[in-house]
Amino acid sequence: MSDEINAENYWPWGLSVGDLNADGFDDVFIASSMNYPFRYGVNTVMLNNLGDEFLNSEFILGVEPRQGPLAEPWFELDLDNADADHMLAMQLSGCVVVWSARGTRSSAIFDLDEDGDLDVVTNEFNSWPMVLVSNLSESKDPLNFLKIKLTGTRSNRDGLGAVVRLRAGDQTYVKVYDGQSEHLSQGLYLLYFELGDASQVDEIEVLWPSGTKQVVPGPIAVSQSFEVKEKDAE
């Protein structure tokens, strides 16, 4: 399906998932590139176009190109002595500093600054991380969302494996809390739902890993964190 929905960037390490533009459809951040001895590779941000396809948006959103230098010193060679058998010794001599393109290995998506929109933090190979703070909450008014924290009792403590259905007006949103939304990192500890124009949530339904189905009736106010604690078996 990757070519059909424009979801291929040809140089991925792994993806992180979250609703970056708060339209109710989950988007994707793909950590990319290979460092030395390869060229610089861009990270990819694919915005979900209402479930039809993904749109490359990393340059529009200011994620690429990275701020600061795009390459940095990687290692040093002594071509006259210890590293005389290195391939560069055929062309150069003395001490040589070899540079490499910067490259991202993993990323996490979560609300870092607690302003209601989702931010991205990356892990860079042999370099400093990037902290990409979204300004969406400053430009989009209102930003209606609900962060749901699951607390298991009969199930595991964090409710991993639960299926959450959230109903707001005529819309139903579904998320599976599998703890696998990030690559080599953990991002969304709270389940994040963007609710469009909805001013309240009418109902939350949780299917816990224990098999228990729990319904929390509304109205529930938006733009807050809301805890759902698993009820004991009746």
XYZ file of C-alpha atoms in Angstrom:
234
model
C 0.000 0.000 0.000
C 2.948 2.360 0.528
C 3.184 3.633 -3.065
C -0.575 3.922 -3.418
C -1.004 6.177 -0.375
C 2.322 8.032 -0.844
C 3.828 6.631 2.359
C 7.303 5.669 1.123
C 10.442 7.731 1.718
C 12.998 4.995 0.774
C 15.305 5.622 3.747
C 13.365 4.959 6.964
C 14.505 3.781 10.355
C 11.062 3.767 11.875
C 7.953 5.850 12.351
C 6.184 7.636 15.181
C 2.436 8.209 15.048
C 0.309 11.087 16.340
C -2.216 13.706 15.241
C 0.297 16.483 14.531
C -2.130 18.904 12.871
C -5.071 18.104 15.177
C -7.573 17.186 12.480
C -8.649 13.830 13.939
C -6.420 11.734 11.636
C -3.100 10.333 12.854
C 0.016 11.557 11.065
C 3.494 10.037 10.784
C 7.029 11.215 11.559
C 9.682 9.009 9.935
C 13.233 9.084 11.287
C 15.566 8.740 8.312
C 19.158 8.828 6.956
C 22.344 6.781 7.389
C 25.246 9.101 8.445
C 28.819 8.329 7.309
C 29.645 7.501 4.553
C 26.266 8.333 3.016
C 24.647 11.613 2.009
C 22.347 13.707 4.184
C 18.803 12.290 4.287
C 15.736 14.236 5.341
C 13.296 13.193 8.038
C 9.801 12.810 6.655
C 6.559 14.203 8.056
C 3.521 12.682 6.361
C 0.246 14.414 7.171
C -2.808 12.195 6.875
C -5.122 13.737 4.263
C -8.485 12.758 5.793
C -7.661 9.055 5.517
C -7.144 9.102 1.741
C -3.381 9.541 1.423
C -0.318 11.004 3.126
C 1.165 14.361 2.130
C 4.886 15.088 2.518
C 5.050 18.158 4.749
C 8.469 18.278 6.434
C 9.596 21.427 4.596
C 6.253 23.207 4.975
C 6.256 22.599 8.737
C 9.878 23.660 9.238
C 11.094 20.212 10.288
C 13.550 20.179 7.378
C 16.179 21.237 6.807
C 17.517 20.779 10.345
C 18.698 23.883 12.164
C 22.427 24.196 12.585
C 25.105 22.400 10.557
C 23.965 19.453 8.464
C 27.288 17.664 8.974
C 29.772 17.348 11.823
C 33.185 15.827 12.607
C 32.824 12.056 12.894
C 36.318 10.652 13.551
C 40.007 11.395 13.004
C 42.533 9.308 11.083
C 46.336 9.223 11.368
C 47.105 8.224 7.804
C 50.883 8.155 8.304
C 50.811 5.709 11.195
C 47.939 3.753 12.799
C 45.508 4.271 9.886
C 47.988 3.865 7.029
C 45.919 1.054 5.526
C 42.755 3.153 5.344
C 41.459 3.833 1.814
C 41.983 7.588 2.288
C 45.742 7.011 2.769
C 46.011 6.525 -1.002
C 45.098 10.180 -1.549
C 45.983 12.007 1.668
C 48.561 12.031 4.445
C 48.841 13.263 7.996
C 45.928 13.582 10.409
C 42.547 13.874 8.694
C 39.183 14.695 10.269
C 36.354 12.823 8.554
C 32.931 14.481 8.556
C 29.503 12.862 8.371
C 25.999 13.981 7.569
C 23.743 14.243 10.613
C 21.025 11.616 10.875
C 18.022 10.743 13.054
C 17.631 7.237 14.455
C 14.409 7.473 16.467
C 11.658 9.876 17.508
C 8.846 10.279 20.003
C 5.608 12.263 19.652
C 3.948 13.716 22.767
C 2.760 17.020 24.245
C 6.100 18.161 25.599
C 5.058 21.652 26.722
C 1.526 20.704 27.848
C -0.221 23.197 25.558
C -2.563 20.725 23.848
C -0.696 20.082 20.587
C 1.845 17.348 19.870
C 5.585 17.922 19.687
C 8.453 15.736 18.429
C 11.735 14.831 20.136
C 14.347 12.939 18.130
C 17.405 10.875 18.972
C 20.312 11.674 16.656
C 23.051 9.146 16.000
C 26.294 10.372 17.603
C 24.855 13.879 18.016
C 22.493 16.012 20.080
C 18.698 15.454 19.960
C 16.254 17.749 18.215
C 13.277 19.187 20.084
C 10.585 20.204 17.590
C 7.951 22.235 19.445
C 4.652 22.773 17.636
C 3.010 26.215 17.688
C -0.368 24.832 16.580
C -2.096 25.728 19.855
C -1.171 29.379 19.265
C -2.591 29.503 15.740
C -5.603 27.173 15.898
C -8.508 28.300 18.062
C -10.188 26.410 19.554
C -8.004 23.348 19.944
C -10.410 20.748 21.323
C -8.731 17.587 22.549
C -8.881 14.990 25.280
C -5.930 13.129 26.769
C -6.955 9.835 28.334
C -4.880 8.143 31.006
C -5.713 4.483 31.570
C -5.171 2.895 34.984
C -5.660 -0.847 35.076
C -6.603 -2.855 38.151
C -7.509 -6.323 36.898
C -5.510 -5.614 33.727
C -1.911 -4.386 33.696
C -1.318 -1.076 35.464
C -1.088 1.061 32.310
C -3.933 -0.639 30.460
C -1.663 -1.697 27.586
C -3.743 -3.626 25.077
C -6.943 -1.680 25.748
C -9.204 -0.419 22.943
C -10.702 3.022 23.587
C -13.730 4.408 21.750
C -14.600 8.028 22.264
C -17.903 9.468 21.039
C -18.396 13.192 20.472
C -21.517 14.205 18.591
C -21.827 12.090 15.458
C -18.125 11.178 15.444
C -16.520 8.085 16.958
C -12.754 7.926 17.498
C -10.948 4.641 18.137
C -7.420 4.048 19.425
C -5.621 0.896 20.514
C -3.257 1.485 23.407
C -0.502 -0.903 22.351
C 2.518 1.065 23.539
C 4.071 0.734 20.092
C 3.470 4.149 18.543
C 7.158 5.056 18.499
C 10.361 3.645 17.030
C 13.078 2.842 19.595
C 11.397 5.236 22.035
C 8.189 5.820 23.946
C 6.029 8.845 23.258
C 2.281 8.914 23.858
C 1.844 7.741 27.419
C -1.600 9.377 27.329
C -3.982 8.594 24.479
C -4.488 11.851 22.590
C -7.783 12.539 20.786
C -8.313 15.668 18.676
C -12.037 16.405 18.555
C -12.528 19.034 15.868
C -15.408 21.357 16.748
C -16.798 19.170 19.551
C -17.246 21.103 22.791
C -17.702 17.977 24.908
C -17.288 14.211 24.893
C -20.512 12.235 25.163
C -19.089 8.850 26.099
C -15.864 6.915 26.586
C -15.869 3.149 26.126
C -12.863 1.069 27.157
C -12.383 -2.603 26.334
C -9.739 -3.607 28.892
C -7.226 -6.446 28.323
C -9.044 -8.357 31.067
C -12.080 -8.536 28.765
C -14.115 -6.043 30.774
C -16.035 -3.414 28.814
C -16.401 -0.155 30.724
C -18.501 2.841 29.687
C -17.905 6.296 31.137
C -20.912 8.526 30.369
C -20.613 12.208 29.524
C -20.718 15.038 29.296
C -16.955 15.250 29.699
C -15.208 18.591 29.221
C -12.612 18.838 26.450
C -9.078 20.264 26.505
C -8.022 18.341 29.602
C -6.425 15.124 30.797
C -8.969 12.546 31.934
C -8.260 9.352 33.857
C -10.256 6.164 33.343
C -9.651 3.624 36.113
C -10.635 0.044 35.472
C -13.567 -1.073 37.579
C -13.378 -4.273 39.562
C -15.508 -7.142 38.315
C -19.063 -7.046 39.578
